[in-house]
Amino acid sequence: CPRLQLQGLMTIGTIARSRAVAEGKENEDFVTLKGVRDRVAEALGWDESDLELSMGMSDDFESAIRCGSNEVRVGSTIFGERPAKKDAQIKNDGDQGKG
């Protein structure tokens, strides 16, 4: 598609990996995506910095930043946890102000 412009790559790393990594190590998912980004940039003849990395969420964003992430998603830190999928409901306009 001639109008599509590749901006970067994204992953949601496995939180179990982030929690399990030893001190001084990083989430393997983040390390892998950084390597993929580097190979894609090389194949395209681009500088690595021309491709953004979007990885890391509220529980592992620090590791993602250490691995080179340009963007992190920290919504649950700001807005709180989402309800479980089975408990999620759409409120009707008439439900405003009701507990």
Short mmCIF file of N, CA, C and O in Angstrom, two decimals:
data_model
loop_
_atom_site.label_atom_id
_atom_site.label_comp_id
_atom_site.label_asym_id
_atom_site.label_seq_id
_atom_site.Cartn_x
_atom_site.Cartn_y
_atom_site.Cartn_z
N CYS A 1 0.85 -1.18 0.00
CA CYS A 1 0.00 0.00 0.00
C CYS A 1 0.90 1.24 0.00
O CYS A 1 1.64 1.46 0.96
N PRO A 2 0.82 2.04 -1.03
CA PRO A 2 1.73 3.18 -1.13
C PRO A 2 1.51 4.25 -0.07
O PRO A 2 2.41 5.04 0.22
N ARG A 3 0.35 4.30 0.54
CA ARG A 3 0.09 5.33 1.56
C ARG A 3 0.36 4.85 2.98
O ARG A 3 0.27 5.63 3.91
N LEU A 4 0.67 3.59 3.13
CA LEU A 4 0.97 3.04 4.44
C LEU A 4 2.43 3.28 4.76
O LEU A 4 3.31 2.96 3.97
N GLN A 5 2.69 3.89 5.91
CA GLN A 5 4.06 4.18 6.30
C GLN A 5 4.35 3.47 7.61
O GLN A 5 3.70 3.72 8.63
N LEU A 6 5.33 2.59 7.60
CA LEU A 6 5.73 1.86 8.80
C LEU A 6 6.33 2.83 9.81
O LEU A 6 7.29 3.54 9.50
N GLN A 7 5.75 2.84 11.01
CA GLN A 7 6.23 3.73 12.06
C GLN A 7 7.07 2.98 13.10
O GLN A 7 7.94 3.56 13.72
N GLY A 8 6.73 1.71 13.32
CA GLY A 8 7.46 0.95 14.32
C GLY A 8 6.81 -0.38 14.59
O GLY A 8 5.95 -0.84 13.84
N LEU A 9 7.21 -0.99 15.68
CA LEU A 9 6.74 -2.31 16.07
C LEU A 9 6.22 -2.27 17.50
O LEU A 9 6.68 -1.47 18.32
N MET A 10 5.29 -3.18 17.82
CA MET A 10 4.67 -3.18 19.14
C MET A 10 4.55 -4.61 19.65
O MET A 10 4.33 -5.54 18.88
N THR A 11 4.71 -4.77 20.95
CA THR A 11 4.42 -6.03 21.60
C THR A 11 3.83 -5.76 22.98
O THR A 11 4.09 -4.72 23.58
N ILE A 12 3.03 -6.70 23.42
CA ILE A 12 2.61 -6.73 24.82
C ILE A 12 3.36 -7.91 25.41
O ILE A 12 3.06 -9.06 25.14
N GLY A 13 4.39 -7.60 26.17
CA GLY A 13 5.22 -8.64 26.74
C GLY A 13 4.46 -9.49 27.75
O GLY A 13 3.54 -9.02 28.41
N THR A 14 4.86 -10.73 27.85
CA THR A 14 4.26 -11.63 28.81
C THR A 14 4.61 -11.15 30.22
O THR A 14 5.78 -11.08 30.57
N ILE A 15 3.59 -10.81 31.01
CA ILE A 15 3.84 -10.29 32.36
C ILE A 15 4.54 -11.33 33.22
O ILE A 15 5.37 -10.99 34.06
N ALA A 16 4.25 -12.61 33.00
CA ALA A 16 4.94 -13.66 33.76
C ALA A 16 6.45 -13.59 33.52
O ALA A 16 7.23 -13.79 34.45
N ARG A 17 6.85 -13.29 32.29
CA ARG A 17 8.29 -13.15 32.01
C ARG A 17 8.87 -11.94 32.71
O ARG A 17 9.98 -11.98 33.23
N SER A 18 8.12 -10.84 32.73
CA SER A 18 8.61 -9.65 33.41
C SER A 18 8.79 -9.91 34.90
O SER A 18 9.74 -9.45 35.52
N ARG A 19 7.87 -10.64 35.49
CA ARG A 19 7.95 -10.93 36.93
C ARG A 19 9.02 -11.96 37.25
O ARG A 19 9.54 -11.98 38.36
N ALA A 20 9.36 -12.81 36.28
CA ALA A 20 10.28 -13.91 36.53
C ALA A 20 11.74 -13.58 36.23
O ALA A 20 12.61 -14.35 36.60
N VAL A 21 12.01 -12.46 35.58
CA VAL A 21 13.40 -12.18 35.20
C VAL A 21 14.25 -11.89 36.43
O VAL A 21 13.80 -11.30 37.40
N ALA A 22 15.48 -12.33 36.34
CA ALA A 22 16.43 -12.12 37.43
C ALA A 22 16.90 -10.67 37.43
O ALA A 22 16.82 -9.96 36.42
N GLU A 23 17.40 -10.24 38.57
CA GLU A 23 17.95 -8.88 38.71
C GLU A 23 19.02 -8.66 37.64
O GLU A 23 19.87 -9.51 37.41
N GLY A 24 18.93 -7.54 36.95
CA GLY A 24 19.89 -7.21 35.91
C GLY A 24 19.54 -7.77 34.54
O GLY A 24 20.25 -7.52 33.58
N LYS A 25 18.46 -8.54 34.45
CA LYS A 25 18.01 -9.10 33.17
C LYS A 25 16.74 -8.37 32.74
O LYS A 25 16.12 -7.66 33.52
N GLU A 26 16.33 -8.57 31.50
CA GLU A 26 15.13 -7.93 30.98
C GLU A 26 14.17 -8.96 30.40
O GLU A 26 14.57 -10.08 30.09
N ASN A 27 12.92 -8.56 30.23
CA ASN A 27 11.90 -9.43 29.65
C ASN A 27 12.34 -9.86 28.25
O ASN A 27 12.63 -9.03 27.39
N GLU A 28 12.38 -11.16 28.04
CA GLU A 28 12.81 -11.72 26.76
C GLU A 28 11.98 -11.20 25.58
O GLU A 28 12.49 -11.03 24.47
N ASP A 29 10.70 -10.92 25.82
CA ASP A 29 9.84 -10.40 24.74
C ASP A 29 10.34 -9.04 24.27
O ASP A 29 10.34 -8.75 23.07
N PHE A 30 10.77 -8.19 25.20
CA PHE A 30 11.27 -6.86 24.84
C PHE A 30 12.61 -6.95 24.11
O PHE A 30 12.84 -6.26 23.12
N VAL A 31 13.47 -7.81 24.61
CA VAL A 31 14.78 -8.01 23.98
C VAL A 31 14.59 -8.53 22.55
O VAL A 31 15.24 -8.06 21.61
N THR A 32 13.66 -9.47 22.38
CA THR A 32 13.39 -10.04 21.05
C THR A 32 12.87 -8.99 20.10
O THR A 32 13.32 -8.89 18.95
N LEU A 33 11.89 -8.18 20.54
CA LEU A 33 11.33 -7.17 19.64
C LEU A 33 12.38 -6.14 19.25
O LEU A 33 12.43 -5.71 18.10
N LYS A 34 13.25 -5.77 20.17
CA LYS A 34 14.32 -4.83 19.83
C LYS A 34 15.21 -5.42 18.74
O LYS A 34 15.57 -4.74 17.78
N GLY A 35 15.52 -6.71 18.85
CA GLY A 35 16.31 -7.38 17.83
C GLY A 35 15.60 -7.43 16.49
O GLY A 35 16.22 -7.22 15.44
N VAL A 36 14.31 -7.69 16.51
CA VAL A 36 13.52 -7.70 15.27
C VAL A 36 13.53 -6.31 14.64
O VAL A 36 13.73 -6.17 13.43
N ARG A 37 13.32 -5.29 15.47
CA ARG A 37 13.34 -3.91 14.96
C ARG A 37 14.68 -3.61 14.30
O ARG A 37 14.74 -3.02 13.20
N ASP A 38 15.77 -4.02 14.93
CA ASP A 38 17.10 -3.75 14.38
C ASP A 38 17.28 -4.44 13.03
O ASP A 38 17.81 -3.86 12.09
N ARG A 39 16.79 -5.68 12.92
CA ARG A 39 16.92 -6.42 11.65
C ARG A 39 16.03 -5.82 10.56
O ARG A 39 16.43 -5.74 9.40
N VAL A 40 14.82 -5.39 10.92
CA VAL A 40 13.92 -4.76 9.95
C VAL A 40 14.54 -3.45 9.44
O VAL A 40 14.55 -3.18 8.23
N ALA A 41 15.06 -2.65 10.36
CA ALA A 41 15.68 -1.38 9.97
C ALA A 41 16.85 -1.64 9.02
O ALA A 41 16.99 -0.96 8.00
N GLU A 42 17.65 -2.63 9.35
CA GLU A 42 18.80 -2.95 8.49
C GLU A 42 18.33 -3.39 7.10
O GLU A 42 18.88 -2.96 6.08
N ALA A 43 17.30 -4.24 7.06
CA ALA A 43 16.79 -4.73 5.78
C ALA A 43 16.22 -3.61 4.92
O ALA A 43 16.30 -3.65 3.70
N LEU A 44 15.65 -2.59 5.58
CA LEU A 44 15.08 -1.46 4.85
C LEU A 44 16.10 -0.36 4.56
O LEU A 44 15.80 0.61 3.88
N GLY A 45 17.31 -0.51 5.11
CA GLY A 45 18.33 0.52 4.95
C GLY A 45 18.05 1.75 5.80
O GLY A 45 18.49 2.85 5.45
N TRP A 46 17.31 1.56 6.89
CA TRP A 46 16.96 2.67 7.78
C TRP A 46 17.84 2.63 9.02
O TRP A 46 18.38 1.60 9.41
N ASP A 47 17.91 3.77 9.68
CA ASP A 47 18.53 3.84 11.00
C ASP A 47 17.56 3.21 12.00
O ASP A 47 16.35 3.35 11.86
N GLU A 48 18.08 2.51 13.00
CA GLU A 48 17.21 1.88 14.00
C GLU A 48 16.26 2.89 14.65
O GLU A 48 15.12 2.57 14.96
N SER A 49 16.71 4.11 14.82
CA SER A 49 15.88 5.12 15.47
C SER A 49 14.70 5.57 14.60
O SER A 49 13.79 6.25 15.08
N ASP A 50 14.70 5.16 13.33
CA ASP A 50 13.58 5.49 12.44
C ASP A 50 12.35 4.63 12.71
O ASP A 50 11.27 4.93 12.23
N LEU A 51 12.52 3.53 13.45
CA LEU A 51 11.41 2.64 13.80
C LEU A 51 11.19 2.68 15.31
O LEU A 51 12.06 2.31 16.08
N GLU A 52 10.01 3.12 15.70
CA GLU A 52 9.69 3.19 17.12
C GLU A 52 9.40 1.82 17.69
O GLU A 52 8.98 0.90 16.98
N LEU A 53 9.63 1.69 18.99
CA LEU A 53 9.25 0.49 19.72
C LEU A 53 8.16 0.85 20.72
O LEU A 53 8.34 1.75 21.53
N SER A 54 7.05 0.16 20.65
CA SER A 54 5.97 0.34 21.61
C SER A 54 5.86 -0.96 22.39
O SER A 54 5.43 -1.98 21.85
N MET A 55 6.29 -0.91 23.63
CA MET A 55 6.26 -2.10 24.48
C MET A 55 6.33 -1.65 25.92
O MET A 55 6.90 -0.63 26.24
N GLY A 56 5.68 -2.41 26.76
CA GLY A 56 5.66 -2.11 28.18
C GLY A 56 4.31 -1.57 28.61
O GLY A 56 3.69 -0.78 27.90
N MET A 57 3.86 -2.08 29.74
CA MET A 57 2.59 -1.65 30.32
C MET A 57 2.83 -1.27 31.78
O MET A 57 3.97 -1.22 32.23
N SER A 58 1.78 -1.01 32.51
CA SER A 58 1.90 -0.50 33.87
C SER A 58 2.84 -1.32 34.75
O SER A 58 3.60 -0.75 35.54
N ASP A 59 2.83 -2.64 34.62
CA ASP A 59 3.63 -3.47 35.51
C ASP A 59 5.06 -3.71 35.05
O ASP A 59 5.87 -4.22 35.81
N ASP A 60 5.38 -3.35 33.80
CA ASP A 60 6.73 -3.65 33.31
C ASP A 60 7.32 -2.55 32.43
O ASP A 60 8.28 -2.78 31.70
N PHE A 61 6.79 -1.35 32.54
CA PHE A 61 7.24 -0.28 31.65
C PHE A 61 8.70 0.09 31.86
O PHE A 61 9.39 0.49 30.93
N GLU A 62 9.20 -0.04 33.10
CA GLU A 62 10.59 0.34 33.36
C GLU A 62 11.55 -0.56 32.58
O GLU A 62 12.51 -0.08 31.98
N SER A 63 11.27 -1.86 32.58
CA SER A 63 12.08 -2.80 31.80
C SER A 63 11.99 -2.48 30.32
O SER A 63 12.99 -2.52 29.60
N ALA A 64 10.78 -2.17 29.85
CA ALA A 64 10.59 -1.85 28.43
C ALA A 64 11.40 -0.61 28.04
O ALA A 64 12.03 -0.59 26.98
N ILE A 65 11.41 0.38 28.90
CA ILE A 65 12.19 1.60 28.60
C ILE A 65 13.68 1.28 28.56
O ILE A 65 14.40 1.75 27.68
N ARG A 66 14.13 0.45 29.49
CA ARG A 66 15.56 0.06 29.47
C ARG A 66 15.90 -0.68 28.18
O ARG A 66 17.05 -0.63 27.72
N CYS A 67 14.92 -1.36 27.59
CA CYS A 67 15.15 -2.10 26.34
C CYS A 67 14.94 -1.22 25.11
O CYS A 67 15.04 -1.71 23.98
N GLY A 68 14.63 0.05 25.30
CA GLY A 68 14.53 0.96 24.16
C GLY A 68 13.14 1.38 23.74
O GLY A 68 12.97 1.99 22.69
N SER A 69 12.13 1.09 24.56
CA SER A 69 10.76 1.47 24.19
C SER A 69 10.60 2.98 24.06
O SER A 69 11.08 3.74 24.91
N ASN A 70 9.92 3.39 23.01
CA ASN A 70 9.60 4.80 22.82
C ASN A 70 8.23 5.14 23.38
O ASN A 70 7.94 6.31 23.64
N GLU A 71 7.38 4.13 23.51
CA GLU A 71 6.02 4.32 23.99
C GLU A 71 5.67 3.21 24.96
O GLU A 71 6.00 2.05 24.73
N VAL A 72 4.98 3.58 26.05
CA VAL A 72 4.48 2.60 27.01
C VAL A 72 3.00 2.86 27.25
O VAL A 72 2.51 3.96 27.01
N ARG A 73 2.31 1.83 27.71
CA ARG A 73 0.88 1.95 27.99
C ARG A 73 0.68 1.74 29.49
O ARG A 73 0.95 0.66 30.02
N VAL A 74 0.26 2.80 30.17
CA VAL A 74 0.15 2.74 31.63
C VAL A 74 -1.26 3.11 32.10
O VAL A 74 -1.44 3.67 33.17
N GLY A 75 -2.26 2.77 31.31
CA GLY A 75 -3.64 3.13 31.63
C GLY A 75 -4.13 2.60 32.96
O GLY A 75 -4.81 3.31 33.71
N SER A 76 -3.81 1.36 33.31
CA SER A 76 -4.32 0.82 34.57
C SER A 76 -3.69 1.52 35.77
O SER A 76 -4.31 1.62 36.83
N THR A 77 -2.49 2.04 35.63
CA THR A 77 -1.88 2.81 36.71
C THR A 77 -2.63 4.12 36.91
O THR A 77 -2.84 4.57 38.03
N ILE A 78 -3.10 4.71 35.84
CA ILE A 78 -3.80 5.99 35.90
C ILE A 78 -5.28 5.81 36.23
O ILE A 78 -5.82 6.47 37.10
N PHE A 79 -5.93 4.88 35.53
CA PHE A 79 -7.39 4.74 35.63
C PHE A 79 -7.85 3.57 36.48
O PHE A 79 -9.04 3.43 36.74
N GLY A 80 -6.94 2.71 36.90
CA GLY A 80 -7.30 1.53 37.68
C GLY A 80 -7.48 0.32 36.78
O GLY A 80 -7.51 0.41 35.56
N GLU A 81 -7.58 -0.82 37.43
CA GLU A 81 -7.72 -2.08 36.71
C GLU A 81 -9.07 -2.16 36.02
O GLU A 81 -10.06 -1.66 36.53
N ARG A 82 -9.11 -2.81 34.88
CA ARG A 82 -10.37 -3.08 34.18
C ARG A 82 -11.05 -4.25 34.89
O ARG A 82 -10.38 -5.12 35.43
N PRO A 83 -12.37 -4.28 34.82
CA PRO A 83 -13.04 -5.48 35.36
C PRO A 83 -12.71 -6.69 34.49
O PRO A 83 -12.36 -6.55 33.32
N ALA A 84 -12.84 -7.86 35.08
CA ALA A 84 -12.63 -9.08 34.31
C ALA A 84 -13.61 -9.08 33.13
O ALA A 84 -14.71 -8.54 33.22
N LYS A 85 -13.21 -9.69 32.03
CA LYS A 85 -14.03 -9.69 30.82
C LYS A 85 -15.45 -10.17 31.11
O LYS A 85 -16.42 -9.61 30.62
N LYS A 86 -15.59 -11.20 31.94
CA LYS A 86 -16.91 -11.75 32.26
C LYS A 86 -17.76 -10.76 33.06
O LYS A 86 -18.98 -10.86 33.07
N ASP A 87 -17.13 -9.78 33.73
CA ASP A 87 -17.85 -8.81 34.56
C ASP A 87 -18.07 -7.47 33.86
O ASP A 87 -18.77 -6.61 34.39
N ALA A 88 -17.43 -7.26 32.72
CA ALA A 88 -17.53 -5.98 32.02
C ALA A 88 -18.93 -5.77 31.46
O ALA A 88 -19.53 -6.68 30.91
N GLN A 89 -19.45 -4.57 31.66
CA GLN A 89 -20.77 -4.22 31.16
C GLN A 89 -20.74 -2.82 30.58
O GLN A 89 -19.99 -1.97 31.05
N ILE A 90 -21.57 -2.60 29.59
CA ILE A 90 -21.73 -1.26 29.02
C ILE A 90 -22.88 -0.60 29.74
O ILE A 90 -23.98 -1.16 29.82
N LYS A 91 -22.62 0.59 30.28
CA LYS A 91 -23.66 1.33 30.98
C LYS A 91 -24.52 2.08 29.98
O LYS A 91 -24.00 2.67 29.04
N ASN A 92 -25.80 2.11 30.21
CA ASN A 92 -26.72 2.92 29.40
C ASN A 92 -26.69 4.35 29.90
O ASN A 92 -26.33 4.61 31.04
N ASP A 93 -27.11 5.30 29.05
CA ASP A 93 -27.15 6.71 29.45
C ASP A 93 -27.95 6.90 30.72
O ASP A 93 -27.63 7.72 31.55
N GLY A 94 -29.00 6.13 30.90
CA GLY A 94 -29.85 6.24 32.08
C GLY A 94 -29.18 5.73 33.35
O GLY A 94 -29.65 5.96 34.45
N ASP A 95 -28.04 5.05 33.20
CA ASP A 95 -27.34 4.51 34.35
C ASP A 95 -26.39 5.52 34.99
O ASP A 95 -25.78 5.24 36.01
N GLN A 96 -26.22 6.69 34.38
CA GLN A 96 -25.30 7.68 34.92
C GLN A 96 -25.68 8.03 36.34
O GLN A 96 -26.84 8.26 36.66
N GLY A 97 -24.70 8.08 37.20
CA GLY A 97 -24.95 8.45 38.59
C GLY A 97 -25.40 7.29 39.47
O GLY A 97 -25.50 7.40 40.66
N LYS A 98 -25.65 6.13 38.86
CA LYS A 98 -26.02 4.95 39.64
C LYS A 98 -24.77 4.14 39.96
O LYS A 98 -23.86 4.04 39.15
N GLY A 99 -24.70 3.56 41.17
CA GLY A 99 -23.55 2.81 41.65
C GLY A 99 -23.26 1.66 40.81
O GLY A 99 -22.31 1.11 40.56
#
